[in-house]
Coordinates of C-alpha atoms in Angstrom, one line a residue:
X1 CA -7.1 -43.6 -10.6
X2 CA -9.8 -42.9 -8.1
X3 CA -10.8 -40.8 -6.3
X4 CA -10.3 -42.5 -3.0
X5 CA -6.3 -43.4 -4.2
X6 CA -6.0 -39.9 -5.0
X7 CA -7.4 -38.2 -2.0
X8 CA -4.7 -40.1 -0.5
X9 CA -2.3 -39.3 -2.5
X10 CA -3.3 -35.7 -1.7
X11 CA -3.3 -35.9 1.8
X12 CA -0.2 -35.0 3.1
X13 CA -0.3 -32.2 0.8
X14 CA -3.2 -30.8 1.7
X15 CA -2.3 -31.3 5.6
X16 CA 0.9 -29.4 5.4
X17 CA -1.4 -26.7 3.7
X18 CA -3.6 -26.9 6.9
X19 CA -1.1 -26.7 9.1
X20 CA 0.8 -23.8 7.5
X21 CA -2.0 -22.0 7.7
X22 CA -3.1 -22.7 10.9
X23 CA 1.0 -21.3 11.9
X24 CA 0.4 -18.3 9.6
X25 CA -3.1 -17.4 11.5
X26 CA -2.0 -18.3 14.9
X27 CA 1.3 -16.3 14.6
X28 CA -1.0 -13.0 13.2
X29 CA -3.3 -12.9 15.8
X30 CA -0.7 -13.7 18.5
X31 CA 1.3 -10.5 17.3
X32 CA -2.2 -8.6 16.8
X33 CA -2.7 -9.7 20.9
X34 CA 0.7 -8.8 21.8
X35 CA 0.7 -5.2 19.9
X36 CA -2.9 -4.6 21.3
X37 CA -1.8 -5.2 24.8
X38 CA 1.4 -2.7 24.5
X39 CA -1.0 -0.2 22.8
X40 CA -3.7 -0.3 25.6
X41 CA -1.3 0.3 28.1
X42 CA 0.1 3.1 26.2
X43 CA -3.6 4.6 26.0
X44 CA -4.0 3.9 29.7
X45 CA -0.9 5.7 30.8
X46 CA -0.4 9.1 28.8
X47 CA -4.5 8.8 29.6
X48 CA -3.7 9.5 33.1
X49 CA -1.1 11.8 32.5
X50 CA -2.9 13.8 30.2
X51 CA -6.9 12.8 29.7
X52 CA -8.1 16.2 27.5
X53 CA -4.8 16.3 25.4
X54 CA -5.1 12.3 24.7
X55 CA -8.7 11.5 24.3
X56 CA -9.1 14.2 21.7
X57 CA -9.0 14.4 18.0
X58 CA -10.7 16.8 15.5
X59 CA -12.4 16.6 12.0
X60 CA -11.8 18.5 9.5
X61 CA -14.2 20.4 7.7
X62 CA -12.3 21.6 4.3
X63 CA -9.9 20.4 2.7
X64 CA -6.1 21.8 2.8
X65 CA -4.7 23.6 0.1
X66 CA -2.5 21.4 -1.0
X67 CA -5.3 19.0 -2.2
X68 CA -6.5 21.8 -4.5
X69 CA -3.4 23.3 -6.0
X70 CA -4.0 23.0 -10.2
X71 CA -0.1 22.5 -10.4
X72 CA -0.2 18.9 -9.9
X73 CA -3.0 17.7 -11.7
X74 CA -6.8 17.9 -13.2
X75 CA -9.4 16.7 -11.0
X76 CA -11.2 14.0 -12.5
X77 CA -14.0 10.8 -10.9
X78 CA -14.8 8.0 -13.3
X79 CA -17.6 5.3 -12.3
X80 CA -16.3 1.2 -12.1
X81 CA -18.1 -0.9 -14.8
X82 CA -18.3 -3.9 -12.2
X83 CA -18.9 -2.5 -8.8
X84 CA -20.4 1.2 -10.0
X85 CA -18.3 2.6 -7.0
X86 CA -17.3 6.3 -8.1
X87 CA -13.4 6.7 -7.7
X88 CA -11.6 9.8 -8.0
X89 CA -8.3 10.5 -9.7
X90 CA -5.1 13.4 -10.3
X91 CA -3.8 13.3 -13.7
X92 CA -1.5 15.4 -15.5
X93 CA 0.0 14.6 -19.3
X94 CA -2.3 14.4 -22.4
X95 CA -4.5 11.0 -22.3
X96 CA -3.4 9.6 -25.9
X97 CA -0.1 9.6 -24.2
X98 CA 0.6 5.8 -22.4
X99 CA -0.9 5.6 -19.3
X100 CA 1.0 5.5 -15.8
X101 CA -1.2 5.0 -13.1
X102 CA -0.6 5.2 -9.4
X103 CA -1.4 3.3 -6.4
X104 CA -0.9 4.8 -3.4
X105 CA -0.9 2.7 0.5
X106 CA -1.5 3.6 3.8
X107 CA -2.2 6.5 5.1
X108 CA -2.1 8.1 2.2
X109 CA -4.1 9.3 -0.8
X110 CA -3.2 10.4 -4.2
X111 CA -1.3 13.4 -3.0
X112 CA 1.9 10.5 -2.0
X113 CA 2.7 10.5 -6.0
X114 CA 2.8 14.2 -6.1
X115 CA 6.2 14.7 -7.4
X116 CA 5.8 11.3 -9.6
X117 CA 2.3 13.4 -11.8
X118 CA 5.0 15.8 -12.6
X119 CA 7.9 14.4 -13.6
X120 CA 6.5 11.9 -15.5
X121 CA 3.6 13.7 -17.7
X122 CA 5.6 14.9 -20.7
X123 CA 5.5 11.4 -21.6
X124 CA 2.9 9.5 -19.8
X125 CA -1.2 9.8 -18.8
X126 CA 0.0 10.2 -15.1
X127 CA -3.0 8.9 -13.0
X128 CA -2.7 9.4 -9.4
X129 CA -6.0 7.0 -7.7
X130 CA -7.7 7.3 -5.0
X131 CA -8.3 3.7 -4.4
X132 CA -12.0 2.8 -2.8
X133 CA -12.5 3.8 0.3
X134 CA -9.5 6.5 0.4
X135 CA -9.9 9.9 -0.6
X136 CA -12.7 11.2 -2.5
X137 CA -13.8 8.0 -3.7
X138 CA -16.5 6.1 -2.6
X139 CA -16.2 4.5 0.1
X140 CA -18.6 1.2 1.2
X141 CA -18.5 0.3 4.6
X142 CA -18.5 -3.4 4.8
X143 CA -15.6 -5.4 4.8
X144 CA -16.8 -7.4 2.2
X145 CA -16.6 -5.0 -0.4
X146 CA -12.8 -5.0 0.1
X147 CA -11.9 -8.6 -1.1
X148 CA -8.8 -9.2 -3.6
X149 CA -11.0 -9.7 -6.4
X150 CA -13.2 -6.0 -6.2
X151 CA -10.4 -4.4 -5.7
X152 CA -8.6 -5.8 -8.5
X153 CA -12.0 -5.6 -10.4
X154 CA -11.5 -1.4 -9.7
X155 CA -7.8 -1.5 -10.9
X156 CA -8.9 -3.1 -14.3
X157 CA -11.9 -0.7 -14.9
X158 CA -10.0 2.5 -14.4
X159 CA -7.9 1.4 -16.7
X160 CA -10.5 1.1 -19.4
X161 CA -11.8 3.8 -18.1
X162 CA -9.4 6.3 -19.0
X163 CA -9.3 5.0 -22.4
X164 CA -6.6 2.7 -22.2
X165 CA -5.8 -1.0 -22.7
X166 CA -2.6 -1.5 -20.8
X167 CA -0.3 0.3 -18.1
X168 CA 2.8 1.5 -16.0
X169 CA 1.6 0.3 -12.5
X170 CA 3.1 1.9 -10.1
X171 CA 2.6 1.1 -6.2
X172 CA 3.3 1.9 -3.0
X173 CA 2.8 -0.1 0.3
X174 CA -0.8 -1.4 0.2
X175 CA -1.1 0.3 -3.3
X176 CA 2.2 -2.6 -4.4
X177 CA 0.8 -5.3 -3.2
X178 CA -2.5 -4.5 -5.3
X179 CA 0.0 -3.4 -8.2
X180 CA 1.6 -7.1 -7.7
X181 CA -1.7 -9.5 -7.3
X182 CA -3.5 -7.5 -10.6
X183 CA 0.3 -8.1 -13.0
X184 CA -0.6 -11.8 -11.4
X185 CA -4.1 -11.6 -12.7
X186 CA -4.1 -9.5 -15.5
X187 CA -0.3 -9.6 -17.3
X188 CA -2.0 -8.4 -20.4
X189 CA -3.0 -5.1 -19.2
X190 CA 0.5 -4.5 -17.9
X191 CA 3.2 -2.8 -19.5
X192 CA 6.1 -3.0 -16.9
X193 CA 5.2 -2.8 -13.3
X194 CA 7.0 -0.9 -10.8
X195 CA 6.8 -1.5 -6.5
X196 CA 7.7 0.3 -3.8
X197 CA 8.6 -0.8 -0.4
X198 CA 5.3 -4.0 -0.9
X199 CA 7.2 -7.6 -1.0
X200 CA 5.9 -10.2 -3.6
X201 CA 2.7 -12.4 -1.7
X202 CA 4.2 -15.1 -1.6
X203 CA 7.6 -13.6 -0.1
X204 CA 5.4 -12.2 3.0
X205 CA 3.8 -15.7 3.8
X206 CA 8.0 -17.3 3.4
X207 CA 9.2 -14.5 5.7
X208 CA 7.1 -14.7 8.6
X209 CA 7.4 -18.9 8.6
X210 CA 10.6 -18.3 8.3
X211 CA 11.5 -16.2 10.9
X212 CA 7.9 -15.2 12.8
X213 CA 9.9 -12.7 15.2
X214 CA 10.0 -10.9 11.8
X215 CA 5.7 -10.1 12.7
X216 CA 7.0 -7.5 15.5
X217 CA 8.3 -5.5 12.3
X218 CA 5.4 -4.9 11.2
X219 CA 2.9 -5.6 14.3
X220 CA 0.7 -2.9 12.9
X221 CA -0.6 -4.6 9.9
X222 CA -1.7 -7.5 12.3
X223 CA -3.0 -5.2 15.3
X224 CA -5.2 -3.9 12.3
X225 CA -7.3 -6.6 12.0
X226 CA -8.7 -6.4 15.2
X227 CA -12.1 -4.7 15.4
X228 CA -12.7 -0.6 16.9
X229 CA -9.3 -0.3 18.9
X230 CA -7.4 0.7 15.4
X231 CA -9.3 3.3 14.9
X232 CA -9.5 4.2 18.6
X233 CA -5.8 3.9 18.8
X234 CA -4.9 6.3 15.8
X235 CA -7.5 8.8 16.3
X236 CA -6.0 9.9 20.2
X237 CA -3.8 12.9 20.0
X238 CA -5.4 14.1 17.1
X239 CA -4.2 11.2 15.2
X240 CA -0.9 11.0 16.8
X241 CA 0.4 7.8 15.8
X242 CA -0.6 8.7 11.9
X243 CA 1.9 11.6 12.7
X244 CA 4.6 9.4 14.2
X245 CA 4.2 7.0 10.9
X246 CA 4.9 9.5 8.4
X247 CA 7.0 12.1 10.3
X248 CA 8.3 10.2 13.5
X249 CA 12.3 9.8 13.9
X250 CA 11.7 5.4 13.6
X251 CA 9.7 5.5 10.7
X252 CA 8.9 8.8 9.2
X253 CA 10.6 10.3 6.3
X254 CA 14.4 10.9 6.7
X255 CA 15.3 13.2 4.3
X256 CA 15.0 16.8 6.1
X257 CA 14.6 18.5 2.8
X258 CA 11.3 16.4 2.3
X259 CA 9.8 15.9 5.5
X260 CA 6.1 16.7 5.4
X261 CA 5.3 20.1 6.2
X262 CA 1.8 20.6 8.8
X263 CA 0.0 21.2 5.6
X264 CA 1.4 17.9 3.7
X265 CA 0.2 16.4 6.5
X266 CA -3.4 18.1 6.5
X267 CA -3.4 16.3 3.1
X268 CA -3.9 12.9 4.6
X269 CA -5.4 13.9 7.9
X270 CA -8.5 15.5 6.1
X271 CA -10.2 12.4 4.9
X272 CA -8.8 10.1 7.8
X273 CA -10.8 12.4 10.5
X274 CA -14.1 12.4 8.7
X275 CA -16.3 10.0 10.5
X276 CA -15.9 6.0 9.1
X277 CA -12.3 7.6 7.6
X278 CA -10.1 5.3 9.1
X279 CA -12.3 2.2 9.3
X280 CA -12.5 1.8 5.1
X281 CA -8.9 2.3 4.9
X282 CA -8.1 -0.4 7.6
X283 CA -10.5 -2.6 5.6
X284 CA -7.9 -3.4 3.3
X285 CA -5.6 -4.5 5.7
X286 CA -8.5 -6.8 7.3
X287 CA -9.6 -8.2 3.6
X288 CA -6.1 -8.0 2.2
X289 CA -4.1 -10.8 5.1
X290 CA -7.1 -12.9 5.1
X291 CA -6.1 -14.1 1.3
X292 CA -2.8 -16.3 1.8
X293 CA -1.1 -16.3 -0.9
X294 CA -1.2 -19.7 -2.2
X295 CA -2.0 -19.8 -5.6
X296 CA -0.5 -17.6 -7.7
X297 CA 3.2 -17.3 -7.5
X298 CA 5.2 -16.7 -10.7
X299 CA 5.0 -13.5 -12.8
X300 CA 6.3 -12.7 -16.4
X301 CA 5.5 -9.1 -16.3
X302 CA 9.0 -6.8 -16.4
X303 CA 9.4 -5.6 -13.0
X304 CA 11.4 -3.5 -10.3
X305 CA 11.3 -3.5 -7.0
X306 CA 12.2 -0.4 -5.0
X307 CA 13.0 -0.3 -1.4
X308 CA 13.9 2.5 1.4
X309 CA 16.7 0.3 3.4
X310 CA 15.2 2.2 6.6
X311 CA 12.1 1.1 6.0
X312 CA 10.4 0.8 9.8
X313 CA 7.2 -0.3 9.1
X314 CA 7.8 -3.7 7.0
X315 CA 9.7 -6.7 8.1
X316 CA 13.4 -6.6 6.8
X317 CA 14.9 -9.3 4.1
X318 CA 11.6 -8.8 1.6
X319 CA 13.3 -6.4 -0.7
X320 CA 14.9 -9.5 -2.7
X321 CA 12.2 -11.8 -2.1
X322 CA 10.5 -11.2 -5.5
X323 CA 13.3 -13.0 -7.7
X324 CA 12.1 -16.9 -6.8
X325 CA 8.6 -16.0 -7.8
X326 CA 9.3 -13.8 -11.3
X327 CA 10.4 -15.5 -14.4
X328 CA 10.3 -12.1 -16.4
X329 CA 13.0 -9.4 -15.9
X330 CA 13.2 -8.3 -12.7
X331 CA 15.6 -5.7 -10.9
X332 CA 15.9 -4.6 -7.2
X333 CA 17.1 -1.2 -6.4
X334 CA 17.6 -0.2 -2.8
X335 CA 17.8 3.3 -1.4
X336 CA 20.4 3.6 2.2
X337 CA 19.0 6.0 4.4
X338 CA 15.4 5.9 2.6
X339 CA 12.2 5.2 4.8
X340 CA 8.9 3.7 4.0
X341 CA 7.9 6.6 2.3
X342 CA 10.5 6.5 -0.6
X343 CA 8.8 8.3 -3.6
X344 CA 7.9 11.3 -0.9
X345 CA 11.7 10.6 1.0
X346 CA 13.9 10.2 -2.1
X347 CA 11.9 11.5 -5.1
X348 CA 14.4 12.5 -7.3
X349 CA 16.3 8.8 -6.7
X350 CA 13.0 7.6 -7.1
X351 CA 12.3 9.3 -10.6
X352 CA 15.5 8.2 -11.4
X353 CA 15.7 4.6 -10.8
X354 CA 12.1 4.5 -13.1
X355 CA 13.2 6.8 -15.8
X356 CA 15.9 4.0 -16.4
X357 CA 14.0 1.1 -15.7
X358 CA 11.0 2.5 -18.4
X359 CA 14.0 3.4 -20.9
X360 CA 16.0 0.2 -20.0
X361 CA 19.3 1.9 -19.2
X362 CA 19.5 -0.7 -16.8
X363 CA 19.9 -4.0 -18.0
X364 CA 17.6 -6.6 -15.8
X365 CA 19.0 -8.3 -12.7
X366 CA 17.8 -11.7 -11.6

């Protein structure tokens, strides 16, 4: 056959490609316009009401407490083989033990999996990460040094790192859909992967083109990849919004007996106020939507998916969307009443739900 016949051939393939993502694009920066211009106008009015209260914010110059305390974890930075980016990491649990490492998402740092290090060390090198640009890790400016593959590239070496040749992966948020594109990559250095409240890749893309009013959901993620007025935006009010995110009555943690105390919240706010804190963060959102996920979409890595019902931050109908793209085990557990946040919200449901998934008490649901 050649070439010519099959470019043909190809064409109507590879125009429907072009045009789907010419709709994906067009619908992201349409929200991103649309949540920029609410946003502006909610600067521009509690501005007027209120100009020293609203145009301030403050850094902090030592870290809380709760970032310190020996009773969740040792301490520990290990240097990437590919990128020689220092990352820093919480474990507990003795490292000839399996690993179980930890991804956390957005805003968060390794202090989200606190009561996950715990629970889980008797039996498992717990590993809570601070991914790149997060935490005390390093943390490279440029948006290139966020693409798909170097951050996948640091999954795989603090892996080896520690001493290990396979893994738990657990994630969260951001920290999932990492956990979800590296058991995609790397199946072999996967154990049984765990994800929290992060849809498959290829469920996000079939969402939104499904239904696009679904992009109001989560109009943050796309208001994220515009340039300075993030940062702007969740700086005012001494990081107000950041507040509202994990505390607020829409999306915040639900469960009073968890809610995050002014010195949980410290715990993220610390490294978020230091100056270029939010921009590396919201890197990953601006490297992360730019790779549609197109190629890769079936998985044979055991799996679960768990997801807070009230979760106001991500479009609804994702929490089953991993079963058409897994053709290993895979079972959903939902939480009622559960936010976002769900190993912080529900952590004893949480533990629960992966103490029977790793001891298969459950048998798998397709």
């Amino acid at each position: 056959m050649s070439s010519t016949t099959l470019s043909v051939i190809l064409f109507p393939t590879r125009l429907c490609l072009w045009l789907l993502s010419l709709l994906y694009w067009t619908l992201v920066y349409g929200t991103a316009g649309v949540t920029a211009c609410m946003v502006l106008i909610r600067i521009a009015w509690r501005g007027l009401r209120d100009p020293h209260t609203t145009f301030r914010w403050t850094v902090r110059n030592r870290p809380p407490a709760c970032l310190r305390d020996p009773a969740l974890g040792t301490h520990g930075y290990l240097r990437c083989r590919s990128s020689g980016l220092r990352l820093h990491f919480v474990s507990r649990g003795k490292s000839r033990k399996p690993l179980m490492l930890f991804l956390h998402g957005f805003p968060e740092n390794w202090y989200s999996w606190r009561y996950q290090l715990r629970e889980f060390s008797m039996q498992y090198h717990t590993v809570a990460l601070d991914l790149r640009g997060c935490g005390d890790s390093a943390a490279p400016y440029s948006l290139e040094d966020y693409t798909l593959e170097k951050l996948l590239d640091d999954i795989r070496d603090t892996i080896s790192g520690l001493g290990h040749t396979r893994c738990v992966l657990v994630g969260h948020d951001w920290g999932g859909m990492l956990a979800w594109h590296f058991a995609l990559e790397r199946p072999d250095m996967v154990q049984r992967l765990v994800v929290m409240n992060a849809p498959h890749p290829a469920s996000w893309l079939d969402a939104v083109l499904r239904r696009p009013s679904q992009l109001l959901r989560s109009g943050h993620t796309c208001f994220f990849q515009l340039p300075l007025l993030p940062e702007i935006a969740l700086s005012l009010e001494d990081f107000q919004l950041v507040r509202s995110m994990l505390c607020g009555e829409y999306a915040g943690i639900r469960n009073k007996a968890r809610r995050l105390t002014e010195a949980d919240l410290e715990g993220y706010l610390y490294h978020l106020s230091q100056p270029g804190g939010l921009t590396t963060p919201l890197n990953y959102y601006r490297a992360l939507l730019s790779n549609t996920p197109y190629r890769h979409q079936d998985m044979g890595v055991a799996c679960m998916l768990i997801w807070g019902e009230a979760d106001g931050i991500l479009v609804e109908g994702m929490s089953g969307g991993a079963r058409p793209y897994t053709w290993g085990s895979v079972v959903v557990r939902r939480i009622p009443d559960c936010s976002h946040w769900v190993q912080q919200d529900q952590p004893e449901t949480v533990n629960k739900m992966l103490w029977d998934f790793l001891l298969q008490r459950e048998s798998p649901q397709y």
